[in-house]
Amino acid sequence: MKILVLNSGSSTLKAACYEFGDPPSEDPEAPSWEGKVEFDRERAALRTWSAGRMRLERQINAQSRKPATEELLTDLWSGASPLLRSSSEVGVVGHRIVHGGEFSEPTFVTPSVKDAIRRNYVFAPLHNPAGLEGIEIIEQVLGGVPQVAVFDTAFHRSIPHAAAVYPGPYEWLSRGIRRYGFHGINHEYCSRRAARLLGRELRSLRMVTCHLGNGCSLAAVREGKSADTTMGFTPLEGLMMGTRTGSIDPGVLTFLIRQDHLSADQLDDILNKKSGLAGISGLSNDMREIVSAINGGNPRAKLAFDMFVHRLTSSIAAMTAGLGGIDALVFTAGIGENSVEVRAAACASLEFLGVRLDSSKNAQQACDSDISASNSRVRVLIVRAQEDWAIASACWKLARSRSSQASTVKGV
Ligand code: ADP
């Protein structure tokens, strides 16, 4: 089955095409084709590649996303070496939708699912409209192909109220002001992948998965379900991030509103874009630049790094307390997969929990590997983020169950 995955962000659209066998591999596979559009005001930069080779690189004038997306996807079934005979070969299209509100699992797109995505615009004003636009473009370009919405919040719907409800007025809950959590597609994937790499039943494991990219969040995973996470109502809560504060005393906000007369938009800009590693170091949001500045003796880079690790380790310990112990600690995403220094510093602070890194395995940082020392009570793993493949897998499962239901009905 050919599965197309679309990840529509506020200024980019990423696409990937997978070919799944029946049954598909349990290990992640590379897409057969990938594409990306970067939208500027009136122009769109298109790139596609396959098996590591560029297929298309073009700029087009585009006032809207539809022509650019259509041109990008057409590369799949046209050109000198088309990958598909025609667009009708696409069996199902999966979309990453950031805010799923009440949805606790992936679902086929219907008019009522589209309405629900629309209702959640208030919670994710940049991302959900882009996701819905992606769905509507596919309706126009590929007609009635089945589409699946895979939500970044869904995995965290299992979080109990004690962890999900904010201790504000009780009425907040009925207004939808509660902790949702994000990065759920990758947290769920990483917890399953870690269990497989360890050769253990997912049900038997208590894990903390650390998604450390530009956005950073933890999930406490018990018996394969999210029991807690660090992001909340928005992706601003929790860990220190590249340009976001993470959690701070809300009193700072009321102070700034009163003293500096800041508007909501100005605060939003500071909290989301001028803070975190970039705000503290004054240099960059990129952990590589922070580490190289520390090596050059830069004290603000050192402070940024130490704060990042301090907040990371205290949150891992808090998640561990909620789980009543920890069997595996998983690092994923840009920093989690690549920063030897962050993993080493975090694990050194967590020795009291029985975490022991094998420093040479940590330095080799092979993806999808166990980097803990043989005497570590807690297994420590690096798992490469594979959100697109996870979305494609969710699509395959839904499409398969629909076709087996249809054949059961036919059989009756
Ligand atoms: P996103 O959250 O946008 O998907 P990524 O998961 O790609 O982001 O992570 C991006 C971040 O990963 C970069 O900002 C950088 O800080 C970090 N990163 C990437 N490569 C390395 C590396 N080799 N060493 C340390 N950090 C890295």
Coordinates of C-alpha atoms and ligand atoms in Angstrom, one line a residue:
M1 CA 0.0 0.0 0.0
K2 CA 1.3 3.5 -1.0
I3 CA 0.9 5.9 1.9
L4 CA 1.4 9.6 1.6
V5 CA 2.1 11.6 4.8
L6 CA 1.7 15.4 5.0
N7 CA 3.0 17.5 7.8
S8 CA 1.6 21.0 7.2
G9 CA 3.3 23.7 9.3
S10 CA 2.8 27.4 9.4
S11 CA 5.4 28.2 6.8
T12 CA 6.4 24.8 5.4
L13 CA 4.7 21.7 4.1
K14 CA 6.6 18.4 4.3
A15 CA 5.5 15.3 2.5
A16 CA 6.7 11.7 2.4
C17 CA 5.6 8.6 0.5
Y18 CA 5.9 5.1 2.0
E19 CA 5.3 1.7 0.6
F20 CA 4.0 -0.7 3.2
G21 CA 3.8 -4.5 2.7
D22 CA 1.1 -6.6 4.3
P23 CA 2.0 -7.0 7.1
P24 CA 4.4 -4.0 7.1
S25 CA 7.9 -4.2 8.8
E26 CA 7.8 -3.6 12.5
D27 CA 11.0 -1.6 12.2
P28 CA 10.9 1.9 10.6
E29 CA 11.7 2.1 7.0
A30 CA 12.8 5.1 4.9
P31 CA 10.2 6.8 2.7
S32 CA 10.5 6.1 -1.1
W33 CA 10.1 9.8 -1.7
E34 CA 10.1 13.0 0.2
G35 CA 9.2 16.6 -0.6
K36 CA 9.2 20.0 1.1
V37 CA 7.7 23.4 0.2
E38 CA 8.8 26.5 2.0
F39 CA 6.2 29.3 1.6
D40 CA 7.3 32.9 1.4
R41 CA 4.7 35.6 0.9
E42 CA 4.2 35.2 -2.8
R43 CA 6.7 32.5 -3.6
A44 CA 7.1 28.9 -2.8
A45 CA 10.4 26.9 -2.9
L46 CA 9.8 23.3 -3.8
R47 CA 12.2 20.4 -3.3
T48 CA 11.7 16.6 -3.7
W49 CA 14.2 13.8 -3.3
S50 CA 14.2 10.0 -3.5
A51 CA 16.9 7.5 -2.3
G52 CA 19.1 10.5 -1.3
R53 CA 18.9 12.1 -4.8
M54 CA 17.3 15.4 -5.6
R55 CA 14.5 15.0 -8.1
L56 CA 13.0 18.5 -8.2
E57 CA 14.2 22.0 -7.1
R58 CA 12.1 24.9 -8.2
Q59 CA 10.7 28.3 -7.1
I60 CA 7.2 29.2 -8.2
N61 CA 5.0 32.2 -7.8
A62 CA 2.1 31.1 -5.5
Q63 CA -0.4 33.3 -3.7
S64 CA -1.9 30.2 -2.1
R65 CA -0.6 26.8 -1.0
K66 CA -2.7 24.7 -3.4
P67 CA -0.7 25.2 -6.6
A68 CA 2.7 24.6 -4.9
T69 CA 1.4 21.5 -3.1
E70 CA -0.1 20.1 -6.3
E71 CA 3.1 20.7 -8.2
L72 CA 5.1 19.0 -5.4
L73 CA 2.9 15.9 -5.3
T74 CA 2.7 15.7 -9.1
D75 CA 6.5 14.9 -9.0
L76 CA 5.4 11.5 -7.6
W77 CA 3.7 10.4 -10.8
S78 CA 5.4 12.5 -13.5
G79 CA 8.8 13.3 -14.8
A80 CA 11.6 11.1 -16.2
S81 CA 11.3 8.5 -13.5
P82 CA 7.9 8.5 -11.9
L83 CA 7.5 6.6 -8.6
L84 CA 3.8 6.0 -9.1
R85 CA 1.9 5.1 -12.3
S86 CA -0.8 7.6 -11.4
S87 CA -2.2 9.5 -8.4
S88 CA -4.8 6.8 -8.0
E89 CA -2.0 4.5 -6.6
V90 CA -2.0 6.5 -3.3
G91 CA -4.0 4.3 -1.0
V92 CA -4.3 6.6 2.0
V93 CA -3.1 10.0 3.1
G94 CA -2.1 10.7 6.7
H95 CA -1.9 14.2 8.2
R96 CA -0.1 15.3 11.3
I97 CA -2.6 17.5 13.2
V98 CA -1.2 19.3 16.1
H99 CA -4.2 19.8 18.3
G100 CA -6.8 17.0 18.5
G101 CA -8.7 18.2 21.5
E102 CA -10.8 15.2 22.7
F103 CA -9.4 12.7 20.1
S104 CA -7.5 9.8 21.7
E105 CA -6.5 8.0 18.5
P106 CA -5.9 8.5 14.8
T107 CA -9.2 8.7 12.8
F108 CA -10.4 8.8 9.3
V109 CA -11.2 12.3 8.1
T110 CA -15.0 13.0 7.9
P111 CA -16.9 16.3 7.8
S112 CA -17.3 16.1 11.6
V113 CA -13.6 15.4 12.1
K114 CA -12.9 18.5 10.0
D115 CA -15.3 20.5 12.2
A116 CA -13.5 19.3 15.3
I117 CA -10.1 20.3 13.9
R118 CA -11.6 23.7 13.1
R119 CA -13.1 24.0 16.7
N120 CA -9.5 23.5 18.0
Y121 CA -8.2 26.5 16.0
V122 CA -8.4 28.5 19.2
F123 CA -5.9 26.2 20.9
A124 CA -3.4 25.9 18.0
P125 CA -4.1 29.1 15.9
L126 CA -1.0 28.6 13.6
H127 CA -0.9 24.8 13.2
N128 CA -4.5 23.5 13.0
P129 CA -5.5 25.8 10.1
A130 CA -2.4 24.6 8.2
G131 CA -3.3 21.0 8.9
L132 CA -6.9 21.4 7.7
E133 CA -5.8 23.2 4.7
G134 CA -3.5 20.2 3.8
I135 CA -6.6 17.9 4.1
E136 CA -8.6 20.2 1.8
I137 CA -5.8 20.4 -0.8
I138 CA -5.6 16.6 -0.9
E139 CA -9.4 16.5 -1.4
Q140 CA -9.0 18.7 -4.4
V141 CA -5.8 17.1 -5.8
L142 CA -6.5 13.4 -5.1
G143 CA -10.3 13.3 -4.9
G144 CA -11.9 10.8 -2.6
V145 CA -8.7 9.1 -1.3
P146 CA -9.2 8.0 2.3
Q147 CA -7.5 10.5 4.7
V148 CA -6.4 10.0 8.3
A149 CA -5.8 12.6 10.9
V150 CA -3.1 11.7 13.4
F151 CA -3.0 14.0 16.4
D152 CA 0.0 15.2 18.4
T153 CA -2.1 15.4 21.5
A154 CA -3.9 12.1 21.2
F155 CA -1.3 9.9 23.0
H156 CA -1.6 12.1 26.1
R157 CA -5.4 11.7 26.5
S158 CA -4.7 8.8 28.9
I159 CA -3.1 11.3 31.4
P160 CA -5.2 11.2 34.6
H161 CA -7.0 14.3 35.8
A162 CA -4.7 14.7 38.7
A163 CA -1.9 15.5 36.2
A164 CA -4.0 17.1 33.5
V165 CA -6.1 19.6 35.3
Y166 CA -4.7 23.1 36.2
P167 CA -5.2 24.2 39.8
G168 CA -7.1 27.3 38.7
P169 CA -10.9 27.8 39.0
Y170 CA -12.7 24.5 38.3
E171 CA -14.6 26.1 35.4
W172 CA -11.4 26.3 33.4
L173 CA -11.7 22.6 32.7
S174 CA -15.1 22.9 31.0
R175 CA -13.6 25.7 28.8
G176 CA -11.0 23.3 27.7
I177 CA -8.2 25.0 29.7
R178 CA -6.3 21.9 30.8
R179 CA -3.0 20.2 30.0
Y180 CA -3.0 18.4 26.6
G181 CA 0.6 17.7 25.9
F182 CA 2.3 17.5 22.4
H183 CA 4.9 15.5 20.5
G184 CA 2.6 12.6 21.3
I185 CA 3.2 10.9 17.9
N186 CA 6.9 10.6 18.6
H187 CA 6.6 9.8 22.4
E188 CA 4.3 6.9 21.5
Y189 CA 6.6 5.7 18.7
C190 CA 9.7 6.0 20.9
S191 CA 8.2 4.1 23.8
R192 CA 7.1 1.2 21.4
R193 CA 10.5 1.2 19.7
A194 CA 12.4 1.2 23.0
A195 CA 10.4 -1.8 24.2
R196 CA 11.2 -3.6 20.9
L197 CA 14.9 -2.7 21.1
L198 CA 15.0 -4.0 24.7
G199 CA 13.1 -7.2 23.7
R200 CA 10.6 -6.4 26.5
E201 CA 6.8 -6.2 26.6
L202 CA 5.7 -2.6 26.4
R203 CA 3.2 -3.4 29.2
S204 CA 6.0 -4.3 31.6
L205 CA 8.0 -1.0 31.3
R206 CA 8.0 2.4 33.0
M207 CA 9.7 4.9 30.7
V208 CA 10.5 8.5 30.4
T209 CA 10.8 9.6 26.8
C210 CA 12.8 12.8 26.3
H211 CA 11.9 14.6 23.0
L212 CA 14.6 17.3 22.8
G213 CA 14.5 19.2 19.5
N214 CA 13.7 22.9 19.0
G215 CA 10.7 22.1 21.1
C216 CA 11.3 19.9 24.1
S217 CA 9.0 17.7 26.2
L218 CA 9.0 14.6 28.3
A219 CA 6.4 11.8 28.6
A220 CA 6.1 9.5 31.5
V221 CA 4.9 6.2 29.9
R222 CA 3.4 3.4 31.9
E223 CA 2.2 0.1 30.2
G224 CA 2.5 1.9 26.8
K225 CA 0.2 4.8 27.9
S226 CA 1.1 8.4 28.6
A227 CA 0.8 9.0 32.3
D228 CA 2.1 12.5 32.3
T229 CA 4.0 15.0 30.1
T230 CA 5.7 18.3 30.5
M231 CA 3.9 20.4 27.8
G232 CA 0.5 21.5 28.7
F233 CA -2.3 23.7 27.3
T234 CA 0.2 24.9 24.8
P235 CA 3.7 23.7 23.8
L236 CA 5.2 26.5 26.0
E237 CA 4.9 24.6 29.3
G238 CA 7.6 22.5 30.8
L239 CA 11.3 22.2 29.8
M240 CA 13.5 25.0 28.7
M241 CA 13.7 25.0 24.8
G242 CA 15.6 26.5 21.9
T243 CA 13.7 29.8 22.0
R244 CA 10.9 29.1 24.5
T245 CA 11.0 29.7 28.2
G246 CA 9.2 26.5 29.3
S247 CA 7.6 26.8 32.7
I248 CA 8.1 30.1 34.5
D249 CA 6.3 31.7 37.4
P250 CA 3.1 33.2 35.9
G251 CA 3.7 36.2 38.3
V252 CA 6.5 37.2 35.9
L253 CA 3.8 37.8 33.2
T254 CA 1.6 39.9 35.4
F255 CA 4.7 41.9 36.5
L256 CA 5.7 42.6 32.9
I257 CA 2.1 43.5 31.9
R258 CA 1.9 46.0 34.8
Q259 CA 5.5 47.4 34.6
D260 CA 6.2 47.3 30.9
H261 CA 2.5 47.5 29.6
L262 CA 3.2 44.5 27.3
S263 CA 0.4 43.3 25.1
A264 CA -0.5 39.6 24.7
D265 CA 1.3 39.6 21.3
Q266 CA 4.5 41.1 22.8
L267 CA 4.5 38.6 25.7
D268 CA 3.8 35.8 23.2
D269 CA 6.8 36.9 21.2
I270 CA 9.1 37.0 24.2
L271 CA 8.0 33.7 25.7
N272 CA 8.1 31.8 22.4
K273 CA 10.9 33.4 20.3
K274 CA 13.3 35.4 22.6
S275 CA 13.8 33.0 25.4
G276 CA 15.3 29.6 26.1
L277 CA 18.8 28.7 25.0
A278 CA 18.8 31.7 22.6
G279 CA 17.5 34.2 25.2
I280 CA 19.9 33.2 27.9
S281 CA 23.0 32.7 25.7
G282 CA 22.3 35.7 23.5
L283 CA 23.9 33.5 20.8
S284 CA 21.8 30.8 19.4
N285 CA 19.0 28.3 19.9
D286 CA 21.2 25.6 18.5
M287 CA 22.8 23.3 21.1
R288 CA 25.9 22.8 18.9
E289 CA 26.7 26.5 19.0
I290 CA 26.0 26.6 22.7
V291 CA 28.5 23.8 23.4
S292 CA 31.1 25.2 21.1
A293 CA 30.8 28.6 22.8
I294 CA 31.2 26.9 26.2
N295 CA 34.4 25.4 24.9
G296 CA 35.5 29.0 24.0
G297 CA 34.8 30.1 27.6
N298 CA 31.5 31.9 27.1
P299 CA 29.8 32.1 30.5
R300 CA 26.2 32.8 29.2
A301 CA 26.4 29.8 27.0
K302 CA 27.5 27.8 30.1
L303 CA 24.6 29.2 32.1
A304 CA 22.1 28.3 29.2
F305 CA 23.4 24.7 29.1
D306 CA 23.4 24.3 32.9
M307 CA 19.8 25.6 33.1
F308 CA 18.7 23.3 30.2
V309 CA 20.2 20.3 32.0
H310 CA 18.9 21.3 35.4
R311 CA 15.4 21.7 34.2
L312 CA 15.6 18.5 32.2
T313 CA 16.9 16.3 35.1
S314 CA 14.5 17.7 37.7
S315 CA 11.6 17.1 35.3
I316 CA 12.8 13.5 34.5
A317 CA 12.9 12.9 38.3
A318 CA 9.4 14.3 38.7
M319 CA 8.1 12.0 35.9
T320 CA 9.9 9.1 37.6
A321 CA 8.2 9.9 40.9
G322 CA 4.8 9.8 39.2
L323 CA 5.6 6.4 37.6
G324 CA 6.9 5.0 40.9
G325 CA 10.2 4.1 39.3
I326 CA 11.9 4.0 35.9
D327 CA 13.0 1.1 33.7
A328 CA 14.1 3.0 30.6
L329 CA 15.1 6.5 29.7
V330 CA 14.8 7.4 26.0
F331 CA 16.5 10.3 24.2
T332 CA 15.1 11.4 20.9
A333 CA 14.9 14.4 18.4
G334 CA 17.8 16.7 17.4
I335 CA 19.4 17.3 20.8
G336 CA 18.4 14.0 22.3
E337 CA 19.8 12.0 19.4
N338 CA 23.0 14.1 18.8
S339 CA 24.1 15.9 21.9
V340 CA 26.7 13.6 23.7
E341 CA 27.1 16.5 26.3
V342 CA 23.4 16.8 27.2
R343 CA 22.9 13.1 27.6
A344 CA 26.1 12.8 29.7
A345 CA 25.2 15.7 32.0
A346 CA 21.6 14.6 32.4
C347 CA 22.5 11.0 33.2
A348 CA 25.3 12.1 35.6
S349 CA 22.6 13.9 37.7
L350 CA 20.3 10.9 37.6
E351 CA 22.8 8.4 39.0
F352 CA 20.8 8.4 42.2
L353 CA 18.0 6.7 40.3
G354 CA 20.4 3.9 39.1
V355 CA 21.2 5.5 35.7
R356 CA 24.7 4.7 34.4
L357 CA 25.8 5.6 30.9
D358 CA 28.5 3.7 29.0
S359 CA 30.5 6.8 27.9
S360 CA 31.9 5.2 24.8
K361 CA 28.5 4.1 23.6
N362 CA 27.2 7.6 24.4
A363 CA 30.0 9.1 22.3
Q364 CA 29.3 6.7 19.4
Q365 CA 25.6 7.7 19.6
A366 CA 24.3 5.0 17.2
C367 CA 20.6 5.6 16.7
D368 CA 18.2 3.1 18.1
S369 CA 20.7 1.7 20.5
D370 CA 21.2 1.1 24.3
I371 CA 23.9 3.4 25.6
S372 CA 23.7 2.4 29.3
A373 CA 26.5 0.7 31.2
S374 CA 25.9 -3.1 31.8
N375 CA 25.5 -2.4 35.5
S376 CA 22.9 0.4 35.0
R377 CA 19.5 -0.3 36.7
V378 CA 17.9 1.9 34.1
R379 CA 18.3 1.2 30.4
V380 CA 19.2 4.4 28.5
L381 CA 18.4 4.5 24.8
I382 CA 18.7 6.7 21.8
V383 CA 15.8 6.4 19.4
R384 CA 15.6 8.3 16.2
A385 CA 12.4 10.4 15.8
Q386 CA 10.3 8.8 13.1
E387 CA 7.1 10.8 13.1
D388 CA 6.3 10.3 9.4
W389 CA 6.7 6.6 9.6
A390 CA 4.6 6.4 12.7
I391 CA 1.9 8.4 11.0
A392 CA 2.1 6.0 8.0
S393 CA 1.9 3.0 10.3
A394 CA -1.3 4.5 11.9
C395 CA -2.8 5.0 8.5
W396 CA -1.9 1.4 7.5
K397 CA -3.6 0.0 10.6
L398 CA -6.8 2.0 10.1
A399 CA -7.0 1.2 6.4
R400 CA -6.3 -2.5 7.1
S401 CA -9.0 -2.7 9.7
R402 CA -11.5 -0.9 7.4
S403 CA -10.8 -3.3 4.6
S404 CA -11.0 -6.4 6.8
Q405 CA -14.3 -5.1 8.2
A406 CA -15.5 -4.6 4.6
S407 CA -14.5 -8.2 3.7
T408 CA -16.3 -9.5 6.8
V409 CA -19.4 -7.7 5.8
K410 CA -19.1 -9.0 2.2
G411 CA -18.6 -12.5 3.6
V412 CA -21.8 -12.2 5.6
Ligands
ADP1 P1 12.4 20.2 15.5 O1 11.9 20.3 16.9 O2 12.3 21.5 14.8 O3 11.9 19.0 14.7 P2 14.9 18.9 15.6 O4 14.4 17.6 16.3 O5 15.4 18.7 14.2 O6 13.9 20.1 15.7 O7 16.1 19.4 16.5 C1 16.7 20.6 16.2 C2 17.8 20.9 17.2 O8 18.6 19.8 17.4 C3 18.7 22.1 16.8 O9 18.3 23.3 17.1 C4 20.0 21.7 17.5 O10 20.0 22.4 18.8 C5 19.9 20.3 17.8 N1 21.0 19.5 17.2 C6 21.0 19.0 15.9 N2 22.2 18.4 15.7 C7 22.9 18.5 16.8 C8 24.2 18.0 17.2 N3 24.9 17.3 16.4 N4 24.6 18.3 18.5 C9 23.8 18.9 19.3 N5 22.6 19.4 19.0 C10 22.1 19.2 17.8

